[in-house]
GROMACS .gro file of C-alpha atoms in nm:
model
  462
    1MET     CA    1   0.132  -0.828   0.541
    2ARG     CA    2  -0.033  -0.491   0.496
    3ALA     CA    3   0.070  -0.266   0.778
    4TRP     CA    4  -0.135   0.010   0.939
    5ILE     CA    5  -0.055   0.348   0.776
    6ALA     CA    6  -0.246   0.659   0.682
    7LEU     CA    7  -0.086   0.819   0.387
    8VAL     CA    8  -0.328   1.097   0.304
    9ILE     CA    9  -0.272   1.330   0.597
   10LEU     CA   10  -0.436   1.661   0.570
   11GLY     CA   11  -0.367   1.979   0.768
   12LEU     CA   12  -0.029   1.897   0.921
   13ALA     CA   13  -0.130   2.136   1.199
   14LEU     CA   14  -0.071   2.400   0.936
   15GLY     CA   15  -0.390   2.595   0.942
   16ALA     CA   16  -0.611   2.391   1.161
   17CYS     CA   17  -0.833   2.557   1.409
   18ALA     CA   18  -1.108   2.493   1.650
   19PRO     CA   19  -1.395   2.525   1.577
   20SER     CA   20  -1.361   2.429   1.207
   21PRO     CA   21  -1.574   2.599   0.960
   22PRO     CA   22  -1.859   2.388   0.815
   23SER     CA   23  -1.801   2.181   0.505
   24ARG     CA   24  -1.889   2.346   0.180
   25LEU     CA   25  -2.172   2.081   0.149
   26ALA     CA   26  -2.462   2.096   0.372
   27GLY     CA   27  -2.444   1.734   0.476
   28PRO     CA   28  -2.571   1.410   0.333
   29GLU     CA   29  -2.944   1.481   0.404
   30ALA     CA   30  -2.912   1.776   0.155
   31LEU     CA   31  -2.753   1.584  -0.125
   32ASP     CA   32  -2.819   1.330  -0.392
   33LEU     CA   33  -2.513   1.133  -0.311
   34PRO     CA   34  -2.342   0.957  -0.607
   35PRO     CA   35  -2.312   0.586  -0.584
   36VAL     CA   36  -1.992   0.416  -0.468
   37PRO     CA   37  -1.794   0.376  -0.790
   38ARG     CA   38  -1.563   0.100  -0.895
   39PHE     CA   39  -1.250   0.137  -1.094
   40GLY     CA   40  -1.235  -0.035  -1.438
   41PRO     CA   41  -0.976  -0.282  -1.555
   42ALA     CA   42  -0.630  -0.218  -1.431
   43ARG     CA   43  -0.390  -0.088  -1.676
   44VAL     CA   44  -0.042  -0.152  -1.547
   45THR     CA   45   0.291  -0.102  -1.717
   46ALA     CA   46   0.582  -0.350  -1.738
   47PRO     CA   47   0.867  -0.291  -1.487
   48GLN     CA   48   1.113  -0.018  -1.600
   49ARG     CA   49   1.410  -0.181  -1.434
   50ALA     CA   50   1.689  -0.425  -1.548
   51ASN     CA   51   1.624  -0.795  -1.511
   52ARG     CA   52   1.945  -0.816  -1.306
   53GLU     CA   53   1.790  -0.580  -1.042
   54ILE     CA   54   1.458  -0.775  -1.052
   55ALA     CA   55   1.635  -1.105  -0.993
   56HIS     CA   56   1.811  -0.965  -0.692
   57ASP     CA   57   1.477  -0.834  -0.558
   58ILE     CA   58   1.310  -1.181  -0.608
   59LEU     CA   59   1.587  -1.353  -0.412
   60GLU     CA   60   1.568  -1.107  -0.127
   61MET     CA   61   1.191  -1.132  -0.118
   62GLY     CA   62   1.182  -1.507  -0.156
   63PHE     CA   63   1.447  -1.613   0.083
   64PHE     CA   64   1.388  -1.386   0.379
   65MET     CA   65   1.086  -1.315   0.601
   66GLU     CA   66   0.999  -0.954   0.677
   67SER     CA   67   1.165  -1.007   1.023
   68GLY     CA   68   1.492  -1.075   0.847
   69ARG     CA   69   1.470  -1.447   0.925
   70PRO     CA   70   1.607  -1.654   0.629
   71LEU     CA   71   1.387  -1.907   0.445
   72PRO     CA   72   1.578  -2.219   0.336
   73VAL     CA   73   1.392  -2.311   0.017
   74LEU     CA   74   1.155  -2.197  -0.240
   75SER     CA   75   0.791  -2.285  -0.137
   76ARG     CA   76   0.478  -2.242  -0.356
   77PHE     CA   77   0.165  -2.434  -0.464
   78ASP     CA   78   0.209  -2.717  -0.706
   79GLY     CA   79  -0.089  -2.732  -0.939
   80PRO     CA   80  -0.426  -2.547  -0.963
   81VAL     CA   81  -0.549  -2.364  -0.666
   82THR     CA   82  -0.900  -2.245  -0.564
   83VAL     CA   83  -0.969  -1.925  -0.365
   84PHE     CA   84  -1.261  -1.944  -0.111
   85LEU     CA   85  -1.417  -1.641   0.053
   86THR     CA   86  -1.562  -1.712   0.393
   87GLY     CA   87  -1.703  -1.514   0.679
   88PRO     CA   88  -1.922  -1.206   0.645
   89GLU     CA   89  -1.826  -1.076   0.304
   90PRO     CA   90  -1.822  -0.690   0.275
   91PRO     CA   91  -2.022  -0.532  -0.003
   92GLY     CA   92  -1.826  -0.559  -0.332
   93ALA     CA   93  -1.558  -0.795  -0.194
   94ARG     CA   94  -1.653  -1.088  -0.425
   95ALA     CA   95  -1.647  -0.860  -0.726
   96GLU     CA   96  -1.304  -0.737  -0.626
   97ALA     CA   97  -1.183  -1.096  -0.588
   98GLU     CA   98  -1.315  -1.196  -0.926
   99ALA     CA   99  -1.133  -0.912  -1.083
  100LEU     CA  100  -0.815  -0.996  -0.901
  101ILE     CA  101  -0.835  -1.370  -0.996
  102ALA     CA  102  -0.882  -1.278  -1.364
  103ARG     CA  103  -0.564  -1.064  -1.356
  104LEU     CA  104  -0.370  -1.338  -1.184
  105ARG     CA  105  -0.467  -1.585  -1.455
  106GLN     CA  106  -0.413  -1.347  -1.748
  107GLU     CA  107  -0.110  -1.144  -1.635
  108ALA     CA  108   0.081  -1.391  -1.426
  109GLY     CA  109  -0.028  -1.721  -1.581
  110LEU     CA  110  -0.147  -1.872  -1.256
  111GLU     CA  111  -0.384  -2.165  -1.240
  112VAL     CA  112  -0.628  -2.010  -0.996
  113THR     CA  113  -1.008  -2.000  -0.967
  114LEU     CA  114  -1.263  -1.845  -0.734
  115ALA     CA  115  -1.499  -2.086  -0.570
  116ALA     CA  116  -1.870  -2.008  -0.585
  117PRO     CA  117  -2.047  -1.918  -0.264
  118GLY     CA  118  -2.121  -2.212  -0.045
  119THR     CA  119  -1.868  -2.443  -0.210
  120PRO     CA  120  -1.713  -2.673   0.055
  121PRO     CA  121  -1.334  -2.604   0.084
  122ALA     CA  122  -1.129  -2.868  -0.067
  123GLY     CA  123  -0.794  -2.929  -0.260
  124ARG     CA  124  -0.517  -2.681  -0.285
  125ARG     CA  125  -0.667  -2.360  -0.157
  126VAL     CA  126  -0.635  -2.008  -0.032
  127THR     CA  127  -0.911  -1.931   0.211
  128ALA     CA  128  -0.973  -1.555   0.264
  129GLU     CA  129  -1.174  -1.511   0.582
  130PHE     CA  130  -1.333  -1.180   0.682
  131VAL     CA  131  -1.300  -1.128   1.055
  132PRO     CA  132  -1.405  -0.836   1.286
  133ARG     CA  133  -1.128  -0.577   1.289
  134ALA     CA  134  -1.117  -0.566   1.665
  135ALA     CA  135  -1.047  -0.937   1.681
  136MET     CA  136  -0.763  -0.908   1.432
  137ARG     CA  137  -0.607  -0.621   1.604
  138ARG     CA  138  -0.604  -0.798   1.939
  139ALA     CA  139  -0.429  -1.099   1.774
  140VAL     CA  140  -0.180  -0.909   1.544
  141PRO     CA  141  -0.186  -0.533   1.627
  142GLN     CA  142   0.050  -0.416   1.363
  143ALA     CA  143  -0.131  -0.583   1.067
  144ALA     CA  144  -0.431  -0.462   0.868
  145CYS     CA  145  -0.441  -0.812   0.715
  146PHE     CA  146  -0.213  -1.114   0.694
  147ILE     CA  147  -0.163  -1.470   0.574
  148VAL     CA  148  -0.080  -1.797   0.768
  149PRO     CA  149   0.006  -2.138   0.621
  150ARG     CA  150  -0.151  -2.478   0.685
  151ILE     CA  151  -0.485  -2.356   0.816
  152SER     CA  152  -0.825  -2.246   0.670
  153SER     CA  153  -1.006  -2.059   0.946
  154TRP     CA  154  -0.979  -1.803   1.213
  155GLU     CA  155  -1.062  -2.057   1.480
  156ASP     CA  156  -0.777  -2.269   1.357
  157PHE     CA  157  -0.548  -1.964   1.377
  158ARG     CA  158  -0.659  -1.880   1.733
  159SER     CA  159  -0.601  -2.235   1.864
  160GLN     CA  160  -0.274  -2.288   1.679
  161ARG     CA  161  -0.119  -1.942   1.653
  162ARG     CA  162   0.184  -2.034   1.876
  163SER     CA  163   0.241  -2.372   1.705
  164PRO     CA  164   0.555  -2.419   1.500
  165ARG     CA  165   0.338  -2.579   1.239
  166LEU     CA  166   0.233  -2.230   1.136
  167SER     CA  167   0.593  -2.108   1.072
  168TRP     CA  168   0.662  -2.036   0.711
  169THR     CA  169   1.023  -2.151   0.768
  170THR     CA  170   0.890  -2.511   0.775
  171VAL     CA  171   0.679  -2.492   0.458
  172THR     CA  172   0.793  -2.629   0.124
  173GLU     CA  173   0.483  -2.718  -0.067
  174ARG     CA  174   0.188  -2.493  -0.001
  175ASP     CA  175  -0.137  -2.677   0.004
  176GLU     CA  176  -0.347  -2.461   0.230
  177VAL     CA  177  -0.305  -2.087   0.311
  178ALA     CA  178  -0.543  -1.870   0.513
  179VAL     CA  179  -0.581  -1.489   0.450
  180PHE     CA  180  -0.743  -1.283   0.709
  181ILE     CA  181  -0.901  -0.946   0.615
  182PRO     CA  182  -1.120  -0.718   0.838
  183ALA     CA  183  -1.492  -0.760   0.766
  184ASP     CA  184  -1.573  -0.404   0.881
  185THR     CA  185  -1.345  -0.176   0.676
  186THR     CA  186  -1.347   0.038   0.366
  187PRO     CA  187  -1.406  -0.098   0.016
  188GLN     CA  188  -1.056   0.009  -0.075
  189GLU     CA  189  -0.888  -0.159   0.221
  190THR     CA  190  -1.087  -0.473   0.140
  191ARG     CA  191  -0.949  -0.475  -0.223
  192ASP     CA  192  -0.598  -0.376  -0.116
  193CYS     CA  193  -0.587  -0.663   0.134
  194LEU     CA  194  -0.707  -0.912  -0.128
  195HIS     CA  195  -0.442  -0.796  -0.372
  196GLU     CA  196  -0.145  -0.800  -0.140
  197GLU     CA  197  -0.226  -1.112   0.076
  198ILE     CA  198  -0.344  -1.336  -0.209
  199ALA     CA  199  -0.045  -1.237  -0.406
  200GLN     CA  200   0.175  -1.334  -0.115
  201ALA     CA  201  -0.008  -1.673  -0.092
  202PHE     CA  202   0.125  -1.743  -0.446
  203GLY     CA  203   0.456  -1.576  -0.423
  204PRO     CA  204   0.735  -1.445  -0.187
  205LEU     CA  205   0.644  -1.350   0.168
  206ASN     CA  206   0.878  -1.048   0.221
  207ASP     CA  207   0.815  -0.677   0.181
  208LEU     CA  208   1.090  -0.439   0.071
  209TYR     CA  209   1.064  -0.065   0.121
  210ARG     CA  210   1.297   0.010  -0.169
  211LEU     CA  211   1.050  -0.142  -0.416
  212HIS     CA  212   0.858   0.163  -0.516
  213ASP     CA  213   0.691  -0.023  -0.807
  214SER     CA  214   0.534  -0.302  -0.604
  215VAL     CA  215   0.264  -0.369  -0.345
  216PHE     CA  216   0.522  -0.586  -0.162
  217ASN     CA  217   0.624  -0.274   0.025
  218ASP     CA  218   0.493  -0.151   0.362
  219ASP     CA  219   0.500   0.208   0.255
  220ASN     CA  220   0.158   0.127   0.096
  221PHE     CA  221   0.178   0.378  -0.181
  222GLN     CA  222   0.091   0.111  -0.437
  223THR     CA  223  -0.259  -0.021  -0.376
  224ILE     CA  224  -0.310  -0.277  -0.652
  225LEU     CA  225  -0.073  -0.535  -0.800
  226THR     CA  226   0.164  -0.369  -1.039
  227GLY     CA  227   0.337  -0.492  -1.361
  228PHE     CA  228   0.644  -0.574  -1.149
  229ASP     CA  229   0.426  -0.783  -0.914
  230MET     CA  230   0.280  -0.985  -1.198
  231LEU     CA  231   0.621  -1.051  -1.345
  232LEU     CA  232   0.744  -1.152  -0.992
  233LEU     CA  233   0.447  -1.400  -0.949
  234ALA     CA  234   0.503  -1.535  -1.303
  235ALA     CA  235   0.868  -1.593  -1.230
  236TRP     CA  236   0.812  -1.746  -0.892
  237ASN     CA  237   0.570  -1.998  -1.038
  238ASP     CA  238   0.762  -2.069  -1.354
  239PRO     CA  239   0.810  -2.441  -1.443
  240ALA     CA  240   1.187  -2.386  -1.459
  241LEU     CA  241   1.186  -2.355  -1.076
  242ALA     CA  242   1.099  -2.646  -0.850
  243ILE     CA  243   0.958  -2.655  -0.508
  244GLY     CA  244   1.241  -2.709  -0.245
  245MET     CA  245   1.507  -2.539  -0.446
  246ASP     CA  246   1.758  -2.340  -0.235
  247ARG     CA  247   1.863  -1.976  -0.297
  248ASP     CA  248   2.167  -2.070  -0.519
  249ALA     CA  249   1.961  -2.297  -0.735
  250VAL     CA  250   1.689  -2.032  -0.795
  251ALA     CA  251   1.951  -1.764  -0.855
  252ALA     CA  252   2.114  -1.983  -1.131
  253ARG     CA  253   1.779  -2.013  -1.312
  254LEU     CA  254   1.628  -1.668  -1.278
  255PRO     CA  255   1.829  -1.490  -1.543
  256ALA     CA  256   1.695  -1.718  -1.822
  257ILE     CA  257   1.338  -1.715  -1.680
  258LEU     CA  258   1.339  -1.330  -1.665
  259ALA     CA  259   1.489  -1.304  -2.008
  260ARG     CA  260   1.201  -1.507  -2.151
  261LEU     CA  261   0.931  -1.336  -1.950
  262ASN     CA  262   1.056  -0.982  -1.966
  263PRO     CA  263   1.283  -0.938  -2.270
  264ARG     CA  264   1.264  -0.555  -2.224
  265GLY     CA  265   1.452  -0.590  -1.898
  266GLU     CA  266   1.756  -0.736  -2.085
  267ARG     CA  267   1.791  -0.406  -2.259
  268ILE     CA  268   1.791  -0.178  -1.957
  269ALA     CA  269   2.123  -0.110  -1.780
  270ALA     CA  270   2.126  -0.226  -1.421
  271ALA     CA  271   2.180   0.005  -1.137
  272PRO     CA  272   2.425  -0.093  -0.859
  273LEU     CA  273   2.258  -0.361  -0.655
  274PRO     CA  274   2.170  -0.243  -0.305
  275PRO     CA  275   2.285  -0.418   0.007
  276ARG     CA  276   2.024  -0.562   0.252
  277ARG     CA  277   1.859  -0.298   0.471
  278PRO     CA  278   2.013  -0.231   0.813
  279GLN     CA  279   1.775  -0.366   1.083
  280ALA     CA  280   1.809  -0.036   1.269
  281TRP     CA  281   1.651   0.159   0.981
  282GLN     CA  282   1.376  -0.106   0.955
  283ASP     CA  283   1.301  -0.076   1.330
  284ALA     CA  284   1.305   0.303   1.320
  285ILE     CA  285   1.061   0.331   1.017
  286GLU     CA  286   0.820   0.081   1.173
  287THR     CA  287   0.810   0.269   1.498
  288ALA     CA  288   0.740   0.585   1.305
  289GLN     CA  289   0.455   0.423   1.110
  290GLY     CA  290   0.311   0.223   1.387
  291PRO     CA  291   0.005   0.302   1.608
  292GLY     CA  292   0.165   0.192   1.934
  293ALA     CA  293   0.395   0.480   2.005
  294SER     CA  294   0.334   0.844   2.085
  295ARG     CA  295   0.351   1.109   1.818
  296THR     CA  296   0.673   1.239   1.976
  297ARG     CA  297   0.825   0.893   1.974
  298ARG     CA  298   0.715   0.836   1.618
  299ARG     CA  299   0.862   1.168   1.506
  300ASP     CA  300   1.199   1.085   1.661
  301ALA     CA  301   1.206   0.743   1.507
  302ALA     CA  302   1.133   0.901   1.167
  303ALA     CA  303   1.435   1.144   1.229
  304GLU     CA  304   1.652   0.837   1.306
  305ALA     CA  305   1.543   0.656   0.999
  306LEU     CA  306   1.644   0.957   0.792
  307ARG     CA  307   1.976   0.980   0.964
  308ILE     CA  308   2.057   0.616   0.887
  309ALA     CA  309   1.936   0.661   0.518
  310ILE     CA  310   2.165   0.969   0.470
  311GLU     CA  311   2.468   0.803   0.639
  312ALA     CA  312   2.411   0.494   0.422
  313ASP     CA  313   2.416   0.726   0.105
  314TRP     CA  314   2.089   0.570  -0.026
  315ARG     CA  315   1.943   0.747  -0.327
  316ASP     CA  316   1.638   0.520  -0.363
  317ALA     CA  317   1.279   0.496  -0.234
  318ARG     CA  318   1.397   0.426   0.122
  319LEU     CA  319   1.564   0.777   0.156
  320ALA     CA  320   1.250   0.939  -0.008
  321PHE     CA  321   1.026   0.748   0.236
  322SER     CA  322   1.238   0.858   0.525
  323TRP     CA  323   1.191   1.219   0.425
  324PHE     CA  324   0.825   1.165   0.368
  325THR     CA  325   0.759   1.003   0.690
  326LEU     CA  326   0.945   1.273   0.903
  327ALA     CA  327   0.759   1.546   0.712
  328ARG     CA  328   0.420   1.403   0.796
  329LEU     CA  329   0.521   1.374   1.162
  330ALA     CA  330   0.683   1.722   1.197
  331ARG     CA  331   0.579   1.917   1.500
  332PRO     CA  332   0.340   2.207   1.458
  333GLN     CA  333   0.634   2.454   1.493
  334GLU     CA  334   0.844   2.263   1.228
  335VAL     CA  335   0.673   2.388   0.920
  336ASP     CA  336   1.001   2.439   0.741
  337LEU     CA  337   1.109   2.080   0.810
  338ALA     CA  338   0.776   1.943   0.686
  339LEU     CA  339   0.796   2.142   0.363
  340THR     CA  340   1.164   2.047   0.318
  341GLY     CA  341   1.086   1.678   0.374
  342PHE     CA  342   0.802   1.668   0.119
  343LEU     CA  343   1.025   1.854  -0.139
  344GLN     CA  344   1.314   1.618  -0.087
  345ALA     CA  345   1.094   1.312  -0.111
  346GLY     CA  346   0.931   1.447  -0.428
  347MET     CA  347   1.263   1.512  -0.592
  348ILE     CA  348   1.377   1.153  -0.529
  349TYR     CA  349   1.058   0.989  -0.626
  350ARG     CA  350   1.038   1.195  -0.954
  351SER     CA  351   1.380   1.040  -1.043
  352LEU     CA  352   1.250   0.688  -1.003
  353PRO     CA  353   1.075   0.512  -1.310
  354GLY     CA  354   0.731   0.388  -1.205
  355ALA     CA  355   0.702   0.605  -0.896
  356GLU     CA  356   0.408   0.808  -1.019
  357ALA     CA  357   0.187   0.705  -0.725
  358HIS     CA  358   0.451   0.836  -0.476
  359VAL     CA  359   0.473   1.167  -0.657
  360ALA     CA  360   0.099   1.201  -0.638
  361HIS     CA  361   0.103   1.160  -0.256
  362VAL     CA  362   0.377   1.413  -0.233
  363ASP     CA  363   0.196   1.661  -0.449
  364MET     CA  364  -0.113   1.609  -0.242
  365GLN     CA  365   0.083   1.736   0.067
  366LEU     CA  366   0.224   2.020  -0.123
  367ALA     CA  367  -0.121   2.121  -0.242
  368VAL     CA  368  -0.223   2.128   0.125
  369PHE     CA  369   0.064   2.358   0.190
  370ALA     CA  370  -0.030   2.580  -0.090
  371LEU     CA  371  -0.387   2.598   0.013
  372SER     CA  372  -0.284   2.672   0.374
  373ALA     CA  373  -0.051   2.949   0.258
  374GLY     CA  374  -0.337   3.128   0.065
  375GLN     CA  375  -0.207   3.011  -0.275
  376PRO     CA  376  -0.521   2.852  -0.442
  377VAL     CA  377  -0.392   2.865  -0.794
  378GLU     CA  378  -0.085   2.658  -0.705
  379ALA     CA  379  -0.295   2.422  -0.485
  380ARG     CA  380  -0.533   2.355  -0.769
  381LEU     CA  381  -0.249   2.292  -1.020
  382LEU     CA  382  -0.079   2.043  -0.786
  383ALA     CA  383  -0.402   1.868  -0.693
  384ARG     CA  384  -0.515   1.840  -1.054
  385ALA     CA  385  -0.177   1.719  -1.179
  386ALA     CA  386  -0.172   1.433  -0.928
  387GLN     CA  387  -0.518   1.298  -1.014
  388PRO     CA  388  -0.424   1.087  -1.324
  389ALA     CA  389  -0.177   0.885  -1.116
  390ALA     CA  390  -0.427   0.848  -0.833
  391ARG     CA  391  -0.669   0.706  -1.099
  392ALA     CA  392  -0.412   0.483  -1.274
  393THR     CA  393  -0.318   0.325  -0.937
  394GLN     CA  394  -0.676   0.308  -0.833
  395ASN     CA  395  -0.634   0.484  -0.501
  396ALA     CA  396  -0.980   0.623  -0.434
  397ALA     CA  397  -0.882   0.781  -0.098
  398LEU     CA  398  -0.607   0.986  -0.260
  399LEU     CA  399  -0.817   1.072  -0.564
  400SER     CA  400  -1.101   1.189  -0.350
  401SER     CA  401  -0.875   1.403  -0.131
  402LEU     CA  402  -0.708   1.559  -0.442
  403MET     CA  403  -1.052   1.639  -0.578
  404MET     CA  404  -1.157   1.806  -0.250
  405VAL     CA  405  -0.848   2.021  -0.244
  406GLU     CA  406  -0.913   2.122  -0.602
  407ALA     CA  407  -1.272   2.203  -0.524
  408GLU     CA  408  -1.169   2.410  -0.223
  409ALA     CA  409  -0.909   2.599  -0.436
  410LEU     CA  410  -1.178   2.676  -0.695
  411ASP     CA  411  -1.407   2.805  -0.426
  412ARG     CA  412  -1.146   3.049  -0.309
  413LEU     CA  413  -1.094   3.157  -0.671
  414GLY     CA  414  -1.466   3.233  -0.692
  415ARG     CA  415  -1.537   2.940  -0.939
  416THR     CA  416  -1.811   2.805  -0.711
  417ASP     CA  417  -1.997   2.610  -0.985
  418GLU     CA  418  -1.689   2.417  -1.090
  419ALA     CA  419  -1.604   2.363  -0.726
  420ARG     CA  420  -1.939   2.221  -0.643
  421ARG     CA  421  -1.933   1.972  -0.937
  422ILE     CA  422  -1.581   1.839  -0.844
  423ARG     CA  423  -1.672   1.814  -0.472
  424LEU     CA  424  -1.980   1.613  -0.551
  425ASP     CA  425  -1.767   1.382  -0.767
  426SER     CA  426  -1.528   1.339  -0.484
  427LEU     CA  427  -1.791   1.206  -0.259
  428GLY     CA  428  -1.833   0.868  -0.448
  429TRP     CA  429  -1.458   0.799  -0.450
  430GLY     CA  430  -1.448   0.914  -0.080
  431ARG     CA  431  -1.707   0.651   0.020
  432TYR     CA  432  -1.501   0.394  -0.153
  433GLY     CA  433  -1.171   0.511  -0.008
  434PHE     CA  434  -1.280   0.625   0.337
  435GLY     CA  435  -1.584   0.417   0.398
  436THR     CA  436  -1.868   0.633   0.534
  437ILE     CA  437  -2.020   0.962   0.441
  438GLU     CA  438  -1.932   1.081   0.789
  439VAL     CA  439  -1.562   1.032   0.738
  440VAL     CA  440  -1.587   1.193   0.398
  441ASN     CA  441  -1.767   1.498   0.548
  442ALA     CA  442  -1.502   1.524   0.815
  443ARG     CA  443  -1.231   1.527   0.547
  444LEU     CA  444  -1.423   1.800   0.365
  445ALA     CA  445  -1.440   2.000   0.678
  446ASP     CA  446  -1.056   1.951   0.743
  447ILE     CA  447  -0.983   2.079   0.397
  448ALA     CA  448  -1.213   2.384   0.433
  449ALA     CA  449  -1.036   2.467   0.755
  450LEU     CA  450  -0.687   2.496   0.585
  451GLY     CA  451  -0.557   2.849   0.593
  452GLN     CA  452  -0.825   2.974   0.834
  453PRO     CA  453  -0.726   3.198   1.131
  454ARG     CA  454  -0.580   2.974   1.424
  455ILE     CA  455  -0.786   3.000   1.728
  456GLY     CA  456  -0.815   2.741   2.014
  457ARG     CA  457  -0.605   2.436   2.028
  458GLN     CA  458  -0.372   2.318   1.761
  459ALA     CA  459  -0.460   2.004   1.567
  460THR     CA  460  -0.191   1.733   1.569
  461GLY     CA  461  -0.244   1.595   1.223
  462GLY     CA  462  -0.240   1.222   1.164
   0.00000   0.00000   0.00000
């Protein structure tokens, strides 16, 4: 389940002012806007962790729900599966689904096809229905998109949502799974939801915050299925495992499966296996991320999550994300805390193989700090260095924001022609990542405001 979270937060109340200066661009009416681009084929790398660690992850993901509730047996589809798209398809959604299905077939070896428009649903199937965002938020406020077993439509979900029939704890063989995605969202969120929810339809149902190299992680730094995710799906659907196996039976067969699918992982020394997360940390970090609490309550929850992570002596992505979350929720007067948080998070993420996307997010925030502090050279270096990772992980929102920061830094260095070219390039990626030119222009204005004299009210950030 993809949770609501905004990871590209600009300003942090560090130089925001009212009124904001105008964007460096005159507005959409004065521009020849570039088309909304699409990323090319994904180029993911194999997991850079030991198979022993990966087996531990698969067991925790496969035999527990996100709530911590245990799942008694392995459940999955048995045989070929068809994916159907229903409801008002957003522009580009079918192309994104086609690219995803091709990857699932090629990289994970799944027997899956995408049904042509208008094909009546039948057989083993995943039905991805596009539903108005407002309706989804009324039903499941914390989820951007989600999956449900044994139904094929939103109407079925509404009529049966409290039925025990829809509990994953009672599912052994999957025949029918519904995926619900907002019909009125950005192209990037449409793609992200397709990746995570359709992957969960074929694999484990849990998300783990410590998995920095996976989309099965509610920190949402990874936006497309990674090499780890494809290995996970291949292992979960391997013929050596059978529907209905309990945890011990799966644990006994996983080592041989992973040795065959991922021989490189046999040559990597395993780190100490982590214990299951304390529920108190999970509750605190979800409160800090969630839209239902006040900013003060979210900030206090982030501080509590960090305290728990430090006391538990974690050194992994959970500690880094605790620092990152507290930094983005720091109060306007807590500039030193925010900077310390991002620096600490960056130090941890840089030590983790496969965490380049996380480092790019941290460097985005540090570039904002540098721009706000009147250091355009440092801001440009940070923003430019993070762009390859944003492209590799196909995060258009992050890529656009990094390009906007680089362009603003170049403007302040007097390199206006370069700045204008990069800023124009950022618009297409911005429309893919943020949805509308109005939102993109607002982001440009926020960046232009960084480091300007403070007058009027303080902005609160995001």
